[in-house]
CSV table of C-alpha atoms and ligand atoms in Angstrom, one decimal:
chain,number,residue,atom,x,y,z
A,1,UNK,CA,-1.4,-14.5,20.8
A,2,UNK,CA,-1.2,-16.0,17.6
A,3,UNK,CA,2.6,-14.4,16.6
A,4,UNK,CA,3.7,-15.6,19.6
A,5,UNK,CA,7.6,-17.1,18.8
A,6,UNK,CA,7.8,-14.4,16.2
A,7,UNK,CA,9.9,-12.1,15.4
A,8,UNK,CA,9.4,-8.3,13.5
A,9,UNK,CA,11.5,-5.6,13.0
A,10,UNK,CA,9.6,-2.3,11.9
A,11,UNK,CA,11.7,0.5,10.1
A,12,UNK,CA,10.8,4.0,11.5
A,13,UNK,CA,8.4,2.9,14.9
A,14,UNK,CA,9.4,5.6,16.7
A,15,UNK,CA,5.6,7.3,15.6
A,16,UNK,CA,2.8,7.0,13.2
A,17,UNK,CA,2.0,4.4,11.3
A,18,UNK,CA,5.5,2.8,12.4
A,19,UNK,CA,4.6,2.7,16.1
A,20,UNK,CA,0.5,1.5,15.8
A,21,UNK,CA,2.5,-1.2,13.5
A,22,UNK,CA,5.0,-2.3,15.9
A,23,UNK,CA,2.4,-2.4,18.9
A,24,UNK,CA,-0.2,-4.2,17.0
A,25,UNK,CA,2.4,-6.8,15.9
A,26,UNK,CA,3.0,-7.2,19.8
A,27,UNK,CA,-0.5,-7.2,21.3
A,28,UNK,CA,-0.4,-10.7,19.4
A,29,UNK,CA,3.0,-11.5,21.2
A,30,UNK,CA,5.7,-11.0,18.6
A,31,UNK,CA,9.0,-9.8,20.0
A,32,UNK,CA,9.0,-6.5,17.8
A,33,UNK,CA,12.3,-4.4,16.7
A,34,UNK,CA,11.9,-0.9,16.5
A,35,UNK,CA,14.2,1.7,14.8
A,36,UNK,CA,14.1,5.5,14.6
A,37,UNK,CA,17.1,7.4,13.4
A,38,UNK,CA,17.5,8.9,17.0
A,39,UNK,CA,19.0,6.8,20.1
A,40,UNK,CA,15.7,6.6,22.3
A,41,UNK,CA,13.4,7.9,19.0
A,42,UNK,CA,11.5,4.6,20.3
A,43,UNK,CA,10.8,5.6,24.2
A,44,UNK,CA,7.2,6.3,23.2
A,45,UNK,CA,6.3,2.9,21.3
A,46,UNK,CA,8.3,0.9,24.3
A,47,UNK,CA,6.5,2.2,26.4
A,48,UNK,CA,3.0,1.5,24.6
A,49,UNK,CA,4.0,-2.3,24.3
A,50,UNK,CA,5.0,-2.3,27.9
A,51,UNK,CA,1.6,-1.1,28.9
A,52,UNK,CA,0.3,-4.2,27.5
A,53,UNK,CA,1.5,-6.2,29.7
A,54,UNK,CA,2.9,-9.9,29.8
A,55,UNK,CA,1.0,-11.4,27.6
A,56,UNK,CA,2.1,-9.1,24.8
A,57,UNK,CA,5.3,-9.4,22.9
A,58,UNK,CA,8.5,-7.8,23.9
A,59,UNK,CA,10.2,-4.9,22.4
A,60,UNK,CA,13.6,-3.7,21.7
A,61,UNK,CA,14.8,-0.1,20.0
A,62,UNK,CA,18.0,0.2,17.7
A,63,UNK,CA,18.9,3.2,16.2
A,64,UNK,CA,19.3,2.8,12.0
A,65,UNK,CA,19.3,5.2,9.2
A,66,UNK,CA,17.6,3.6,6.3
A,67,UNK,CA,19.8,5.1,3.9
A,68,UNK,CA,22.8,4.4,5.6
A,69,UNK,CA,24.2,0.7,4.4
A,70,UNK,CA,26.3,0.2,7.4
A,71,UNK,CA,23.6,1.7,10.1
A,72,UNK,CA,21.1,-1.6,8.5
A,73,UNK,CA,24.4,-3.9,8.1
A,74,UNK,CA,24.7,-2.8,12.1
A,75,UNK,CA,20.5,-3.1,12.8
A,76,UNK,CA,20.6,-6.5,11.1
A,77,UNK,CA,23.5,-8.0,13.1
A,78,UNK,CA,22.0,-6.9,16.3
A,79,UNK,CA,18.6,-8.7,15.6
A,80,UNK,CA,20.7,-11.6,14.5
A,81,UNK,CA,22.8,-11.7,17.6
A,82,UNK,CA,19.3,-12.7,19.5
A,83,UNK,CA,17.5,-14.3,16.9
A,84,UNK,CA,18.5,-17.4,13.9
A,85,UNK,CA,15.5,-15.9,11.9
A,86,UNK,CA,13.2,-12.8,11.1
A,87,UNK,CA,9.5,-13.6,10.8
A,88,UNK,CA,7.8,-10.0,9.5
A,89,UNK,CA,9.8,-7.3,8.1
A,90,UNK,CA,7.8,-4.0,8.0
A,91,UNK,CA,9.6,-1.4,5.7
A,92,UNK,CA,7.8,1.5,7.1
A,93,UNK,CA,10.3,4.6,7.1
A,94,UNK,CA,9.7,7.1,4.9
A,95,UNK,CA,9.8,11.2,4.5
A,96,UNK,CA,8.2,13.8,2.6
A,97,UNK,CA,9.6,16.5,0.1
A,98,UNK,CA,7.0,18.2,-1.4
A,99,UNK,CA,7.0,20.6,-4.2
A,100,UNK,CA,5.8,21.7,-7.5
A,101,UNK,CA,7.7,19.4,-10.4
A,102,UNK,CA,9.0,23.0,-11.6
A,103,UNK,CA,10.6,24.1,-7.9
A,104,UNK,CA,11.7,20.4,-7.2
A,105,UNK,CA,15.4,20.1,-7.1
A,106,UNK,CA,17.8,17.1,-7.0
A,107,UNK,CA,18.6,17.0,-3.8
A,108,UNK,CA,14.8,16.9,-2.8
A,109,UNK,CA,14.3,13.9,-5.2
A,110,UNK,CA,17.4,12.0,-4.0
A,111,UNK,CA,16.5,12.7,-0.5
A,112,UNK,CA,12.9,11.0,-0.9
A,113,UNK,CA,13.8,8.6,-3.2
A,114,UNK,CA,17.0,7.0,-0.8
A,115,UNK,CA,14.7,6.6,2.4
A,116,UNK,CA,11.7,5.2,1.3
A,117,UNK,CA,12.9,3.3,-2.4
A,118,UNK,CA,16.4,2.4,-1.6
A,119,UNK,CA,16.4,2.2,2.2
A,120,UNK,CA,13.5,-0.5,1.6
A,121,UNK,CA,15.9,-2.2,-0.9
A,122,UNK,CA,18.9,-2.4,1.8
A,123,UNK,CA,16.8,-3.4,4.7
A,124,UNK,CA,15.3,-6.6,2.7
A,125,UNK,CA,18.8,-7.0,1.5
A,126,UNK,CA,19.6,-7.4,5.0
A,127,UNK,CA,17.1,-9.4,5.9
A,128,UNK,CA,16.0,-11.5,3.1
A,129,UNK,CA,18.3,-14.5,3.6
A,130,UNK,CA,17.3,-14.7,7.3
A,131,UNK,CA,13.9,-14.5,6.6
A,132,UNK,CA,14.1,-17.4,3.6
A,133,UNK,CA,15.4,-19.5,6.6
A,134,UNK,CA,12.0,-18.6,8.7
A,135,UNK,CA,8.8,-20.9,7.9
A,136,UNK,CA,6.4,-17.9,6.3
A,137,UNK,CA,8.0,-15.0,6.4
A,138,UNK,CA,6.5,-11.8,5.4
A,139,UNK,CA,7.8,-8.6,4.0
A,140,UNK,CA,5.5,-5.8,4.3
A,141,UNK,CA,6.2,-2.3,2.5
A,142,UNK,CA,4.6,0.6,3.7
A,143,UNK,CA,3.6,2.6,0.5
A,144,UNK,CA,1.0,5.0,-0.8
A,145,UNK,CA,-1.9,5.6,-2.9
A,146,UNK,CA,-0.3,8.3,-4.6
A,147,UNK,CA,2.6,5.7,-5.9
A,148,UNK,CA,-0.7,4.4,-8.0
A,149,UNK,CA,-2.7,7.6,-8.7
A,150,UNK,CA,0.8,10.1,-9.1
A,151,UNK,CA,0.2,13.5,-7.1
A,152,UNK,CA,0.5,17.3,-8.0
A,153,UNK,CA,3.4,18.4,-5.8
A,154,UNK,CA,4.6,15.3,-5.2
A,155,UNK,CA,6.4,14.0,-7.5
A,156,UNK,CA,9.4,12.7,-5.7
A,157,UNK,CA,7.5,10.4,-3.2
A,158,UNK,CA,4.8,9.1,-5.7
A,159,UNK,CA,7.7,8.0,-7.6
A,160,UNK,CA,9.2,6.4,-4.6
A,161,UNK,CA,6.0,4.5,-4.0
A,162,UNK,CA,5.9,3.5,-7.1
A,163,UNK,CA,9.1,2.3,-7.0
A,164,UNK,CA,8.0,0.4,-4.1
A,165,UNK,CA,5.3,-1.4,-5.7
A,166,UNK,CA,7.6,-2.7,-8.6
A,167,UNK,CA,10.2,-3.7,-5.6
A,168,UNK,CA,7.6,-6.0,-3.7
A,169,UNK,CA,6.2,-7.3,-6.6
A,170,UNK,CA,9.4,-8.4,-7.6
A,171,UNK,CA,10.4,-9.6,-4.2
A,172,UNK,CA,7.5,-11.5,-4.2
A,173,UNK,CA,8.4,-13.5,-7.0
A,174,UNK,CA,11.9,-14.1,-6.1
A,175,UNK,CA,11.1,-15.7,-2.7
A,176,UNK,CA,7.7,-17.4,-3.3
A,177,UNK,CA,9.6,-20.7,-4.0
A,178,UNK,CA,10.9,-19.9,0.0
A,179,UNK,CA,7.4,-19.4,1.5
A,180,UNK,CA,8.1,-15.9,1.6
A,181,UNK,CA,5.2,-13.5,0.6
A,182,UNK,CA,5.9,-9.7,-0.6
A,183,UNK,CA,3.2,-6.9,-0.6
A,184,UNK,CA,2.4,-4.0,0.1
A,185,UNK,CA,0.1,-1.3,1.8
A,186,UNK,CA,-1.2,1.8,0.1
A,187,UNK,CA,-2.4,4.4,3.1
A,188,UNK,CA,-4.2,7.6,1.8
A,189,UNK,CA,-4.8,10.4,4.3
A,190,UNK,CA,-3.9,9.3,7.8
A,191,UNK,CA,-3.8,11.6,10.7
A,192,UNK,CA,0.0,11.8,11.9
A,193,UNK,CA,2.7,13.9,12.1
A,194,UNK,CA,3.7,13.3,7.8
A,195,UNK,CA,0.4,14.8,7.5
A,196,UNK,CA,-0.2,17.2,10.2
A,197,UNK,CA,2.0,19.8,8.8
A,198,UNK,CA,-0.4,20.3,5.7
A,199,UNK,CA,-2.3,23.6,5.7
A,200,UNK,CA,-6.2,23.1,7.4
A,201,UNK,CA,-7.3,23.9,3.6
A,202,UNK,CA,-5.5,21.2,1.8
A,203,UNK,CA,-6.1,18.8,4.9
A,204,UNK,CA,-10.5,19.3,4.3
A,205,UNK,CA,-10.3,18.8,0.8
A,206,UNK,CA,-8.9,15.4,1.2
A,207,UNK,CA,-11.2,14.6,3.7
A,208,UNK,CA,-13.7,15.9,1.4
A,209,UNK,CA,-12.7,13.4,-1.0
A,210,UNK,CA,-12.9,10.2,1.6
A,211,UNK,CA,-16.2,8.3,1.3
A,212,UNK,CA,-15.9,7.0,5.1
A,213,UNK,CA,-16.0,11.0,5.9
A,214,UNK,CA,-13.1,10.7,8.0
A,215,UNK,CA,-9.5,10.5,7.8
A,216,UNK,CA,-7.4,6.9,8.5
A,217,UNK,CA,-5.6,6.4,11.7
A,218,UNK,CA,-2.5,4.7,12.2
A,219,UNK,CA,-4.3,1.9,13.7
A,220,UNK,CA,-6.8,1.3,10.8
A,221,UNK,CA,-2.9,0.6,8.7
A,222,UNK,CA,-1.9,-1.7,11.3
A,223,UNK,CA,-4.4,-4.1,11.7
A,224,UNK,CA,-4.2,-4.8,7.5
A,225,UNK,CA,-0.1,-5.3,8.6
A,226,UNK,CA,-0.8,-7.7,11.1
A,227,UNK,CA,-3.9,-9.4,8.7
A,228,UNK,CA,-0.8,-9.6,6.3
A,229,UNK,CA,1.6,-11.2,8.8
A,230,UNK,CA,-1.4,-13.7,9.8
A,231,UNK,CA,-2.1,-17.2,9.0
A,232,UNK,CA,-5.5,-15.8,7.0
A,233,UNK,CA,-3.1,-14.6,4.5
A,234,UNK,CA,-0.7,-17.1,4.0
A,235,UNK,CA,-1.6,-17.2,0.1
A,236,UNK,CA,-1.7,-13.4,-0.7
A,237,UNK,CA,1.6,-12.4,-2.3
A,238,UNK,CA,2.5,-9.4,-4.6
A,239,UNK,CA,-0.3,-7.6,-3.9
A,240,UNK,CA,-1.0,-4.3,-2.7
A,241,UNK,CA,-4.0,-3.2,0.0
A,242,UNK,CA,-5.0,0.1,-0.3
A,243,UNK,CA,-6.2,1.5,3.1
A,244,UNK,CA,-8.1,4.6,1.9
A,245,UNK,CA,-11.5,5.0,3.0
A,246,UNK,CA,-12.4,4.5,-0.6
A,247,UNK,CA,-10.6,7.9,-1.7
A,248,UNK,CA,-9.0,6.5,-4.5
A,249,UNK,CA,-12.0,3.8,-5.3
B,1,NAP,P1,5.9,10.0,10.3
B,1,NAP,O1,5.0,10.2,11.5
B,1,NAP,O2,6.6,11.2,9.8
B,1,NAP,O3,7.0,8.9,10.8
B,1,NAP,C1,8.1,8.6,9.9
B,1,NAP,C2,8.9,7.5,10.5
B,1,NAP,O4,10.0,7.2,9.6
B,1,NAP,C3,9.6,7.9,11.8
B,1,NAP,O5,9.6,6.9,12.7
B,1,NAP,C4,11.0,8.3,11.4
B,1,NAP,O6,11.9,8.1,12.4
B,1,NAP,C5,11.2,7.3,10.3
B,1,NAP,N1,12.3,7.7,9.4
B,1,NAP,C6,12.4,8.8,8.6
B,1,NAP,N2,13.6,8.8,8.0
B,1,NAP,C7,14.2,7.7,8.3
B,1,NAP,C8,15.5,7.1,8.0
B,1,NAP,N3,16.3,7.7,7.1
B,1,NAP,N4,15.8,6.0,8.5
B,1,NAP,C9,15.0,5.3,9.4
B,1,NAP,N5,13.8,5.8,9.8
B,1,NAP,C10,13.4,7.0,9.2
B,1,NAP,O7,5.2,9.3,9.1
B,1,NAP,P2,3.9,8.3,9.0
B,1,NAP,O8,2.8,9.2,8.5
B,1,NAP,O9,3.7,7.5,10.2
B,1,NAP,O10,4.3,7.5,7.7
B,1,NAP,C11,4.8,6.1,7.9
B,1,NAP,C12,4.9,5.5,6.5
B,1,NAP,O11,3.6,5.5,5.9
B,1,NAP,C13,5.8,6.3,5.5
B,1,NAP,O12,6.4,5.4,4.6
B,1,NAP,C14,4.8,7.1,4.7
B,1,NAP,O13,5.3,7.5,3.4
B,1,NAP,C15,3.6,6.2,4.6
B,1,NAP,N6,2.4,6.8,4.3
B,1,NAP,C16,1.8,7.8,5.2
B,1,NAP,C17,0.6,8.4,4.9
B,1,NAP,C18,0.0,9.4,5.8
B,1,NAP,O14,-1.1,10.0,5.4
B,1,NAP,N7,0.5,9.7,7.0
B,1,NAP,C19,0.0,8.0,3.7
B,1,NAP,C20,0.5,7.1,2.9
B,1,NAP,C21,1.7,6.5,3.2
B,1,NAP,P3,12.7,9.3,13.2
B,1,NAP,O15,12.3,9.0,14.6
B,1,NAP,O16,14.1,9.0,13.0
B,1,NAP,O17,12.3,10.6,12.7
């Protein structure tokens, strides 16, 4: 139970990577935030952490729109209400767009770009003096091997998560001096529902490209989140994991 006495909040737990997140950070006792965009999105995950049992951490679901200011002005009073301090802050949320450069319009670019770049930037703006206050905090973005490697079709969320990449490291350096470390975690092909929609073809030539010959699970992303959150990596800042299977090796 070594996050026992801490607290997380998790930006889009409702499934995925978001909920493995949010019940790993538990199963080591941390009393654990959840938001979805939907009132009761987050049924599912409180119900995982329940299943753990006492010893685990408790949980707690607020609706919040990332790229609404006032829905993450709202989501950071109600965590304060409870709590003087935030411990982990996992900017997880994030959506898909996809499309040739060529057929990509505006909209499709803003859309991607204000959940998982500027919603990031408004829920550490919310958060960050809170967590300066807590001994060790961590902020953990959720981003993608594609903000490093670009991708054909993609355009809009590789630039997102690249944007991501320049955000932590710069977060990282702004609160070292507080004890707070900044990085972030590049997934590649992980089985959920982001990724289920793409067509059997496109999903066995990625998995053709994986040297573990399998695709990640949720769970393989969480356990580098809670390793970040840790003790062990109390001295890692600004950097970025890449949880691939070696795809992008
Ligand atoms: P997912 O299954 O589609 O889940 C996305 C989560 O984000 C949901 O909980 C959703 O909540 C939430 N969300 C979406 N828009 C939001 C908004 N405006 N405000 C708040 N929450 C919002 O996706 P996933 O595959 O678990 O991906 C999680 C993160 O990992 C994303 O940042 C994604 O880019 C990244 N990632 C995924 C993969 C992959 O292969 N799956 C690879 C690299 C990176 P609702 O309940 O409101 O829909």
């Amino acid at each position: 139970m070594q996050f026992a006495n801490k607290v997380a909040v998790v930006t889009g737990a409702s499934r995925g990577i978001g909920r493995a997140i949010a019940v790993g950070l538990a199963r080591q006792g941390a009393t654990v935030y959840c938001t979805s965009t939907r009132e009761g999105g987050c049924d599912g995950t409180l119900a995982a952490i329940a299943d753990l049992g006492d010893g685990a951490g408790k949980a707690h679901a607020i609706a919040c729109d990332v790229t609404d200011q006032d829905s993450v002005e709202a989501l950071q009073k109600a965590v304060l209400a409870d709590h003087k301090s935030v411990d982990f802050l996992i900017n997880n949320a994030g959506i898909t767009r996809d499309g040739l450069f060529l057929r990509m319009g505006p909209d499709d670019f803003d859309a991607v770009l204000h959940t998982n770049l500027r919603g990031a930037f408004l829920v550490c703006k919310a958060f960050a003096r809170p967590m300066a206050k807590a001994r060790g905090a961590r902020i953990v973005n959720i981003g993608s091997v594609v903000g490093i490697t670009g991708n054909a079709g993609q355009a809009n969320y590789a630039a997102s998560k690249a944007g991501l990449l320049g955000l932590t490291k710069s977060l990282a350096q702004e609160f070292a001096g507080r004890g707070v470390t900044a990085n972030l975690v590049a997934p590649g092909f992980i089985q959920t529902d982001m990724t289920a929609d793409l067509s059997a073809e496109v999903q066995q030539a990625m998995q053709q490209r994986i040297p573990l010959e399998r695709p990640g699970t949720p769970e393989d992303v969480a356990g580098v989140v809670t390793f970040l959150c840790s003790d062990a990596a109390s001295y890692i800042t600004g950097q970025t994991l890449v949880v691939d299977g070696g795809m992008t090796m």
